[in-house]
Protein backbone atom coordinates (compact mmCIF):
# COMPACT_ATOMS: atom_id res chain seq x y z
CA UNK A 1 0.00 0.00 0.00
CA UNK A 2 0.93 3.90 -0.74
CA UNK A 3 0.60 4.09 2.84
CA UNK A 4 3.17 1.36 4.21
CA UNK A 5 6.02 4.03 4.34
CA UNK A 6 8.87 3.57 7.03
CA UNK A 7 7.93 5.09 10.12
CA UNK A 8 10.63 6.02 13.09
CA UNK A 9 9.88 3.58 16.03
CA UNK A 10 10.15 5.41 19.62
CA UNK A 11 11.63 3.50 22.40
CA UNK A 12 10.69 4.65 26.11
CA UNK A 13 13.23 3.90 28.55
CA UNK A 14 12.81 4.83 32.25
CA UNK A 15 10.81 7.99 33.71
CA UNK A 16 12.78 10.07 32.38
CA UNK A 17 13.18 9.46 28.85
CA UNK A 18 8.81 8.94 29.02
CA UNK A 19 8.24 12.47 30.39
CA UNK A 20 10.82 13.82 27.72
CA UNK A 21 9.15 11.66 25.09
CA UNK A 22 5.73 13.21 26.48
CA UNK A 23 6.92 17.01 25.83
CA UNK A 24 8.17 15.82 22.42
CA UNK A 25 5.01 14.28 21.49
CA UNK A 26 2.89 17.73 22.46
CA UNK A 27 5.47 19.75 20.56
CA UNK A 28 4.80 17.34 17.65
CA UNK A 29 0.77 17.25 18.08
CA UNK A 30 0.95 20.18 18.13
CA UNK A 31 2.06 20.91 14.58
CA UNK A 32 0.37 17.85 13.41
CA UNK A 33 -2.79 19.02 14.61
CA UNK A 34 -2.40 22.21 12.32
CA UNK A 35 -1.81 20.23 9.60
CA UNK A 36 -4.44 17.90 9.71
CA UNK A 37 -2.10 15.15 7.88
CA UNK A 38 -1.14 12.00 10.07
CA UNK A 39 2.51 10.50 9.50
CA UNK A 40 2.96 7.64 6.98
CA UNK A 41 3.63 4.46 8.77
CA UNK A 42 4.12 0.55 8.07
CA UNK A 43 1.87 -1.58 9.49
CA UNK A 44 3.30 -3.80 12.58
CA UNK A 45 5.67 -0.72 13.34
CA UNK A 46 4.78 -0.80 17.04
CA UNK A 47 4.37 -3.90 18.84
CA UNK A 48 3.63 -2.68 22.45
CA UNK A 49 2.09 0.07 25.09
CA UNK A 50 3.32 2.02 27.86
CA UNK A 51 1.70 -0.32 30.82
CA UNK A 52 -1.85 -1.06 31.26
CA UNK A 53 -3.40 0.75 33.51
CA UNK A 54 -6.60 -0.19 35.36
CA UNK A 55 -9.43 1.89 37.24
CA UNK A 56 -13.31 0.71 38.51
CA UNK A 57 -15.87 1.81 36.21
CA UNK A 58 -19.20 0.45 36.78
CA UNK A 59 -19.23 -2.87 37.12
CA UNK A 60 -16.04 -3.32 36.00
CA UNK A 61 -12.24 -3.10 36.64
CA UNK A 62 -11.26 -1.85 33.64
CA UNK A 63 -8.19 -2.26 31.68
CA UNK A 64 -6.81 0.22 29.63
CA UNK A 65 -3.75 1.56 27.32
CA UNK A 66 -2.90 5.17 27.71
CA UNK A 67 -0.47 7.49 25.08
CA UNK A 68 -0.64 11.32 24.45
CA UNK A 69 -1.11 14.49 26.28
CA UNK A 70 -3.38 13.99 29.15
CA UNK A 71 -4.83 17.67 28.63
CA UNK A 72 -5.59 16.49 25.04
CA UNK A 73 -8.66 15.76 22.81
CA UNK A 74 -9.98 12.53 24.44
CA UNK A 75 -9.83 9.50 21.89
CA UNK A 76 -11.49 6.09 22.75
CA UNK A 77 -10.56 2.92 20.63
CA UNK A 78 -12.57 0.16 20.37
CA UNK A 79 -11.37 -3.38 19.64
CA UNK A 80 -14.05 -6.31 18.67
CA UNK A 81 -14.16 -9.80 18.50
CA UNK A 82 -11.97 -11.96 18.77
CA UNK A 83 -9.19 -9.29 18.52
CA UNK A 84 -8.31 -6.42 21.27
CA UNK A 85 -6.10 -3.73 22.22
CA UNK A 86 -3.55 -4.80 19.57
CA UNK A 87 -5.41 -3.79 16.82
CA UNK A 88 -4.69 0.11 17.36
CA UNK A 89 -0.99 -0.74 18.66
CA UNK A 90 -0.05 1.52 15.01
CA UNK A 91 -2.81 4.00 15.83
CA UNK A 92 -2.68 4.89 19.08
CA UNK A 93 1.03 6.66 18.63
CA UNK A 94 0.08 8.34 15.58
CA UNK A 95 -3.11 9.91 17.30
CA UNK A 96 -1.50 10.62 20.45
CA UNK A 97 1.86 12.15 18.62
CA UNK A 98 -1.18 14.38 16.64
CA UNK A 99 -1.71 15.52 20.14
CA UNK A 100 -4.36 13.51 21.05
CA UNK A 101 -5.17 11.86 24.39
CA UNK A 102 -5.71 8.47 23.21
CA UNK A 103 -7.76 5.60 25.52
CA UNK A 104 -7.83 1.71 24.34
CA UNK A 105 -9.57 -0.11 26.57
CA UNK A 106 -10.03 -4.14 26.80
CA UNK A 107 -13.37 -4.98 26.52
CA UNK A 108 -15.64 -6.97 29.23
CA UNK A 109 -14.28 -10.41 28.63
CA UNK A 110 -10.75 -9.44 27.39
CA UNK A 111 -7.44 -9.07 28.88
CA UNK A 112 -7.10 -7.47 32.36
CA UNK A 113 -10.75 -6.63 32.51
CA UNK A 114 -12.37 -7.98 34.87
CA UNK A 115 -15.67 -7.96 36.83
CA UNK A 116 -15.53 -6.79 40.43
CA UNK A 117 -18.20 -8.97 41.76
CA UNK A 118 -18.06 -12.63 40.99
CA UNK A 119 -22.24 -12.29 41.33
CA UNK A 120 -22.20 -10.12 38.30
CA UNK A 121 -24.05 -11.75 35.35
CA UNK A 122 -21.74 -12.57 32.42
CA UNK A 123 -23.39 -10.27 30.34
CA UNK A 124 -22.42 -9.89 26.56
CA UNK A 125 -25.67 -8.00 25.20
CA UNK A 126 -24.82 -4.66 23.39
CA UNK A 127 -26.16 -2.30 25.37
CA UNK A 128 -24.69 -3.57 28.50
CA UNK A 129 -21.13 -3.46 26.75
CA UNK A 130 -22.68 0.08 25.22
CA UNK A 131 -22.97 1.45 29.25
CA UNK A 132 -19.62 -0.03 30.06
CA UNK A 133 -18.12 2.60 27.97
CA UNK A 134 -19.91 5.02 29.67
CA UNK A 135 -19.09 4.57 32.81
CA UNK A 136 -15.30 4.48 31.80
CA UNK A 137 -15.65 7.58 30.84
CA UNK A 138 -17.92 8.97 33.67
CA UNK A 139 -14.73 7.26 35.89
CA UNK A 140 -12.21 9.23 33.60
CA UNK A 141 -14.10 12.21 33.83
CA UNK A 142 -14.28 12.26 29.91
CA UNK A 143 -17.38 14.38 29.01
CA UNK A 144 -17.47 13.70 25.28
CA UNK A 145 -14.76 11.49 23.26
CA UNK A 146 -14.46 11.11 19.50
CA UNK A 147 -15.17 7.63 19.37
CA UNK A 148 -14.01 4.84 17.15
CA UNK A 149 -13.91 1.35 16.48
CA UNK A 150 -14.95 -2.01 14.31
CA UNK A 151 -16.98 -5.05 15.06
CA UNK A 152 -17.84 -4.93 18.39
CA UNK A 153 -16.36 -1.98 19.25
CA UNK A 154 -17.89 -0.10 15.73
CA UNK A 155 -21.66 -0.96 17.55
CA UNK A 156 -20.66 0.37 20.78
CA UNK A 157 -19.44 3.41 19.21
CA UNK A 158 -23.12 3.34 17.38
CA UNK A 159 -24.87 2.98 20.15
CA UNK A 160 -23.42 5.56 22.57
CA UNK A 161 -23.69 8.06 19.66
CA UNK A 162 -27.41 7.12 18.67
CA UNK A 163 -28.91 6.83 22.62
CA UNK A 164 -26.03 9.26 24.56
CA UNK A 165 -25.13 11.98 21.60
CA UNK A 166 -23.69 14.70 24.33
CA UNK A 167 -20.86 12.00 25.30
CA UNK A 168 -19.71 11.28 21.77
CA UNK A 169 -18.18 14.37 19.98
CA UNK A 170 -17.36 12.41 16.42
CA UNK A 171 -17.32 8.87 15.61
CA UNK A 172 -15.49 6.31 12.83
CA UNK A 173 -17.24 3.24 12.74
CA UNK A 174 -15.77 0.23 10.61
CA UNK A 175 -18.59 -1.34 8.17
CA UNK A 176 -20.75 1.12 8.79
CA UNK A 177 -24.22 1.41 11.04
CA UNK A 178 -24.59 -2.02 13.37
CA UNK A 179 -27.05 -1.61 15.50
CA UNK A 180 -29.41 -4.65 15.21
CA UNK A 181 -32.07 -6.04 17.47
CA UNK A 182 -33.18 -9.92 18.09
CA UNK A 183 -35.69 -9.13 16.31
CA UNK A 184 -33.23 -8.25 13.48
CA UNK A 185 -31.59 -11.46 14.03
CA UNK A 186 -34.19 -13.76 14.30
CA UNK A 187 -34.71 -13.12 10.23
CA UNK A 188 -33.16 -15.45 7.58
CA UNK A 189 -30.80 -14.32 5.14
CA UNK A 190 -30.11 -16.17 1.94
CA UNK A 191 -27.81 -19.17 2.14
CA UNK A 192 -24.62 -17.87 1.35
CA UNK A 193 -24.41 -14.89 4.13
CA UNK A 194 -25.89 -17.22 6.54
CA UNK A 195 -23.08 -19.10 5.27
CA UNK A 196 -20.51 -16.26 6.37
CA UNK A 197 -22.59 -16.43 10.18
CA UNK A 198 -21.22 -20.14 10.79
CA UNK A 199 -19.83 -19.49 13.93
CA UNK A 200 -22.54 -17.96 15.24
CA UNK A 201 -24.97 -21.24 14.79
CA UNK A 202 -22.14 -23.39 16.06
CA UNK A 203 -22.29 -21.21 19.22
CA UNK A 204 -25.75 -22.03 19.98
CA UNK A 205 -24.94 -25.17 20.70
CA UNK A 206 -23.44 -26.61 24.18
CA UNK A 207 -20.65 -28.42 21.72
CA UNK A 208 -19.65 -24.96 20.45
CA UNK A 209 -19.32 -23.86 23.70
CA UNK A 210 -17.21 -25.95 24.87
CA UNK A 211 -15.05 -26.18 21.61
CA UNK A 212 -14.63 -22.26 21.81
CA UNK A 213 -13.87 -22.70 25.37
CA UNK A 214 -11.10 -25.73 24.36
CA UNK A 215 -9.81 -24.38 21.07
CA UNK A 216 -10.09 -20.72 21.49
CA UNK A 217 -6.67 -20.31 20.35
CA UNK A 218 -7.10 -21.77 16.92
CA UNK A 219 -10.45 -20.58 16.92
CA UNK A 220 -9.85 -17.03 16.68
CA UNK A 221 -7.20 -17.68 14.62
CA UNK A 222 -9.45 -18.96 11.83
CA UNK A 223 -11.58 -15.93 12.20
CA UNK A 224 -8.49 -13.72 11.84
CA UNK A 225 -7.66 -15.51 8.55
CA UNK A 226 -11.28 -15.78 6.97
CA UNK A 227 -12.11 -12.09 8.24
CA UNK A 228 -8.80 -10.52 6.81
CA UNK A 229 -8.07 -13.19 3.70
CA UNK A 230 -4.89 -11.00 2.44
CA UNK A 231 -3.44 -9.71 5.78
CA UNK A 232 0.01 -11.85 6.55
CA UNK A 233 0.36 -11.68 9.98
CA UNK A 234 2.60 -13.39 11.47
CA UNK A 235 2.63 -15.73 14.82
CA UNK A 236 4.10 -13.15 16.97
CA UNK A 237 1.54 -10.53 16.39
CA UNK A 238 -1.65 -13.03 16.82
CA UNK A 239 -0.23 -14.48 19.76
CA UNK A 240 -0.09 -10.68 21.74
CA UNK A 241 -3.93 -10.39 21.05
CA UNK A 242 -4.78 -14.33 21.71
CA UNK A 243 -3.31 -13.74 25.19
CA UNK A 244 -6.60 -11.43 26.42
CA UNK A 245 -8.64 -14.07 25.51
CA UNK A 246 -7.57 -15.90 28.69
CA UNK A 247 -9.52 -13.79 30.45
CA UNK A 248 -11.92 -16.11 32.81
CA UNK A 249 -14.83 -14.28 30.95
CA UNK A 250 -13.91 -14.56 27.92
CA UNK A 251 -16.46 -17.16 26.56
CA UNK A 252 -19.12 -16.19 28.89
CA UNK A 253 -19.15 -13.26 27.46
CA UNK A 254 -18.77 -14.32 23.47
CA UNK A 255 -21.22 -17.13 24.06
CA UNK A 256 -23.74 -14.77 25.04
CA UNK A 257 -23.41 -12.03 22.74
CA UNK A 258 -24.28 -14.65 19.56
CA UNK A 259 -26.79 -16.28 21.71
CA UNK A 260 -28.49 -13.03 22.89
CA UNK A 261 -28.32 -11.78 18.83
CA UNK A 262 -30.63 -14.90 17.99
CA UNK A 263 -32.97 -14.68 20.41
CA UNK A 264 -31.14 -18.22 22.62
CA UNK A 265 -30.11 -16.47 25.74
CA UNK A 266 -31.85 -14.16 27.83
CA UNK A 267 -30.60 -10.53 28.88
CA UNK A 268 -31.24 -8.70 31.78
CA UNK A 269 -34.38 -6.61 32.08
CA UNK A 270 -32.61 -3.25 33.53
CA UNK A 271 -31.46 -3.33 29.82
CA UNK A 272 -34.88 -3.81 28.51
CA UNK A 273 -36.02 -0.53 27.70
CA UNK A 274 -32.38 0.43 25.79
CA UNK A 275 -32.56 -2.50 23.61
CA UNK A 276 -36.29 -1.29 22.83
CA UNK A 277 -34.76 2.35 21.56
CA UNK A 278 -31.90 0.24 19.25
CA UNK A 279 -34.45 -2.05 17.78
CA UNK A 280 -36.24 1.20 16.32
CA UNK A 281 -32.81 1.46 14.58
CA UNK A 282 -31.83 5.35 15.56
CA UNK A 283 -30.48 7.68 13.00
CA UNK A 284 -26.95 8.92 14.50
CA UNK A 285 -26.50 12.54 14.86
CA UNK A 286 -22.91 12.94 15.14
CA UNK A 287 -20.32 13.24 12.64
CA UNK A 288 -19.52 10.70 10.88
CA UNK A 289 -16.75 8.62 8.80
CA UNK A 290 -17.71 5.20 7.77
CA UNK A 291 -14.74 3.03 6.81
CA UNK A 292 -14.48 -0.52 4.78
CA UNK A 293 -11.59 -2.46 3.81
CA UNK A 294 -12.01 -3.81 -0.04
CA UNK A 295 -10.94 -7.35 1.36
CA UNK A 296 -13.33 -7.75 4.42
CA UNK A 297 -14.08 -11.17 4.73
CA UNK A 298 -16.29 -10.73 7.56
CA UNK A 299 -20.21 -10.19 7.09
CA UNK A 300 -21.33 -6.74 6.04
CA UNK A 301 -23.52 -4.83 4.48
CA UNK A 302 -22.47 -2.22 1.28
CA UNK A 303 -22.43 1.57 2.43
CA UNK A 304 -25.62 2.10 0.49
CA UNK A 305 -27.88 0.48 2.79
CA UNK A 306 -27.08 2.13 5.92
CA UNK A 307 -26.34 5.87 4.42
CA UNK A 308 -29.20 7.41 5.43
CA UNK A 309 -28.99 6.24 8.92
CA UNK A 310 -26.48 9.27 9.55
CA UNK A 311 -27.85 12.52 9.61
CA UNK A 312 -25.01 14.76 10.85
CA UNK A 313 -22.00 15.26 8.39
CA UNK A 314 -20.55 11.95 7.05
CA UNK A 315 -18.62 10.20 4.39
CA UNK A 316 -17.77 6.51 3.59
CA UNK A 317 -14.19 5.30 2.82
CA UNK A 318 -12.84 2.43 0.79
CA UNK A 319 -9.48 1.57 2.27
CA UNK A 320 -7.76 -0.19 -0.31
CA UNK A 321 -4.74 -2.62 -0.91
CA UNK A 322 -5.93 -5.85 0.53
CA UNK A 323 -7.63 -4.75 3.63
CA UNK A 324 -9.41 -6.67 5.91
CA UNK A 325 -12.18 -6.93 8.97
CA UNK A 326 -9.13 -5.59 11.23
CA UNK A 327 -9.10 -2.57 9.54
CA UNK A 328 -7.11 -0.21 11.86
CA UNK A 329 -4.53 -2.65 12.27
CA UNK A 330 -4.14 -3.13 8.89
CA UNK A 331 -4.26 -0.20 8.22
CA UNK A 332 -3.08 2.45 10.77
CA UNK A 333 -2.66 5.44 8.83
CA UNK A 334 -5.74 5.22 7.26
CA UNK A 335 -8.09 4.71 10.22
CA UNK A 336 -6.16 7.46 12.12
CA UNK A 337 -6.44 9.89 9.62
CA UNK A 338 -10.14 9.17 9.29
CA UNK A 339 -10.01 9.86 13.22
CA UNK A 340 -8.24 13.47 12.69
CA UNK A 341 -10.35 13.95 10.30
CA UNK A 342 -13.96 13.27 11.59
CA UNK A 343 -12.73 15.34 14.37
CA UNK A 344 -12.26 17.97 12.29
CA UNK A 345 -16.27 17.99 10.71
């Protein structure tokens, strides 16, 4: 790709090389942020974060990757399944060196996150993930955040900008609008994209359970290759993001959500009345970038049938060159940009 451009990699050793690193990223941002234009960089570039760190929010212990100025435009990245954190490990340094105050958090299920009451429900429904973000934020004291994210993390975005506008400032969502219902789900779909759902039927099932629960490894592995058909990652960078799927809620919480989308599993009812508001499929206010990789091997829909369903200022994106589902890992530059830009509108 035009984009996969040698990037200089930044090494933080010790305090004091991070706080001088911080003061050279504002001074950077700074400039960056006047011009608008994010720095070319290679894909795979950056292979780690500064450390996790890890506050109560909700119902949650929440953990989360930091970079940028902490007086900074609040960003919040949004991984999906079965990926995480890793997938903005490019991003995250080119928003926060654009001055940025960039948060990646692991979703309920995923890495360090974890629930603080063992009582708590294992609850993978979207508007309980949805209200997860929010109270991160409420315990960040983040008023409004540009958000962005795919799969998963592109419907929380969604919903926190269709049901809580005041708390989301701009938004990039991968594949577009995906806010869906049971309803939704319970419909049939021709053969071949019911096809493309396989995963989801074989999750229905106790034996899909427990083979996601026994083989979650090479599980999500398959996923990564079917979803992103002409991204060559190697071991090394699967194996960073397979680790957060040890987390002891990690199928709980998967199971669930594709149960929940068919109509098999129960929610709870203090989410009733949300899900009632999604199923009436709310136009988004906010501005908008839309983003899709022209090698997503992942379900979804063409731009065209879920245009209208932003109202603000928006624009769609083909992100060529072989991309796939993982779009911002794939391609950093591009989804960053797309950030800087929305932010912009």
């Amino acid at each position: 790709m035009s984009e996969e451009i040698n990037h200089y990699r930044r090494r933080l050793l010790g305090t004091a090389v991070l706080t001088i690193a911080a003061a050279e990223l504002a001074i950077v941002g700074a400039a960056d942020a006047q011009s608008g234009k994010i720095n070319p960089i290679k894909p795979g570039t950056n292979t780690s974060f500064a450390p996790v760190k890890q506050i109560d929010a909700g119902l949650l212990n929440v953990g989360y990757a930091e970079a940028g100025p902490a007086n900074g435009p609040p960003v919040i990245l949004l991984h999906g399944w079965p990926y995480d954190i890793y997938s903005f490990v490019d991003v995250t340094p080119l928003l926060a060196s654009a001055g940025y105050r960039v948060i990646v958090p692991y979703v309920r299920g995923y890495g360090t996150t974890r629930f603080l009451s063992s009582e708590t429900f294992r609850n993978g429904q979207p508007s309980a993930v949805a209200l997860d973000l929010i109270a991160l934020m409420d315990a960040l004291k983040i008023e409004k955040a540009t958000l962005a994210g795919f799969d998963w993390g592109a419907r929380t975005a969604n919903i926190v900008a269709a049901l809580w506008p005041e708390r989301c400032k701009a938004m990039v969502s991968v594949s577009g609008y995906l806010i869906g219902s049971q309803e939704a789900g319970k419909m049939p779909l021709p053969p071949q994209a019911e096809l493309e759902w396989w995963y989801q039927f074989y999750f229905a099932t106790e034996r899909g359970r427990a083979g996601y629960d026994k083989n979650r490894h090479d599980f999500a592995k398959h996923i990564w290759k079917l979803a992103s058909p002409k991204w060559n990652f190697d071991d090394a960078t699967f194996d960073r993001s397979a680790a957060s799927f040890d987390n002891p809620d990690h199928v709980a919480i998967v199971i669930h959500n594709y149960r929940w989308r068919l109509g098999l599993a129960q929610g709870e009812p203090k989410y009733d009345d949300l899900e009632k508001r999604l199923a009436e499929g709310p136009v988004i206010t906010v501005p908008t970038i839309t983003l899709e990789g022209d090698a997503n091997g992942a379900p979804h829909l063409d731009a065209s049938a879920y245009a209208k369903k932003f109202s603000g200022k928006y624009s769609h994106r083909i992100i060529t060159g072989g991309i796939g589902h993982n779009l911002p890992q794939e391609a950093p530059q591009a989804f960053a940009q797309a950030v800087v830009d929305v932010d912009a509108y």
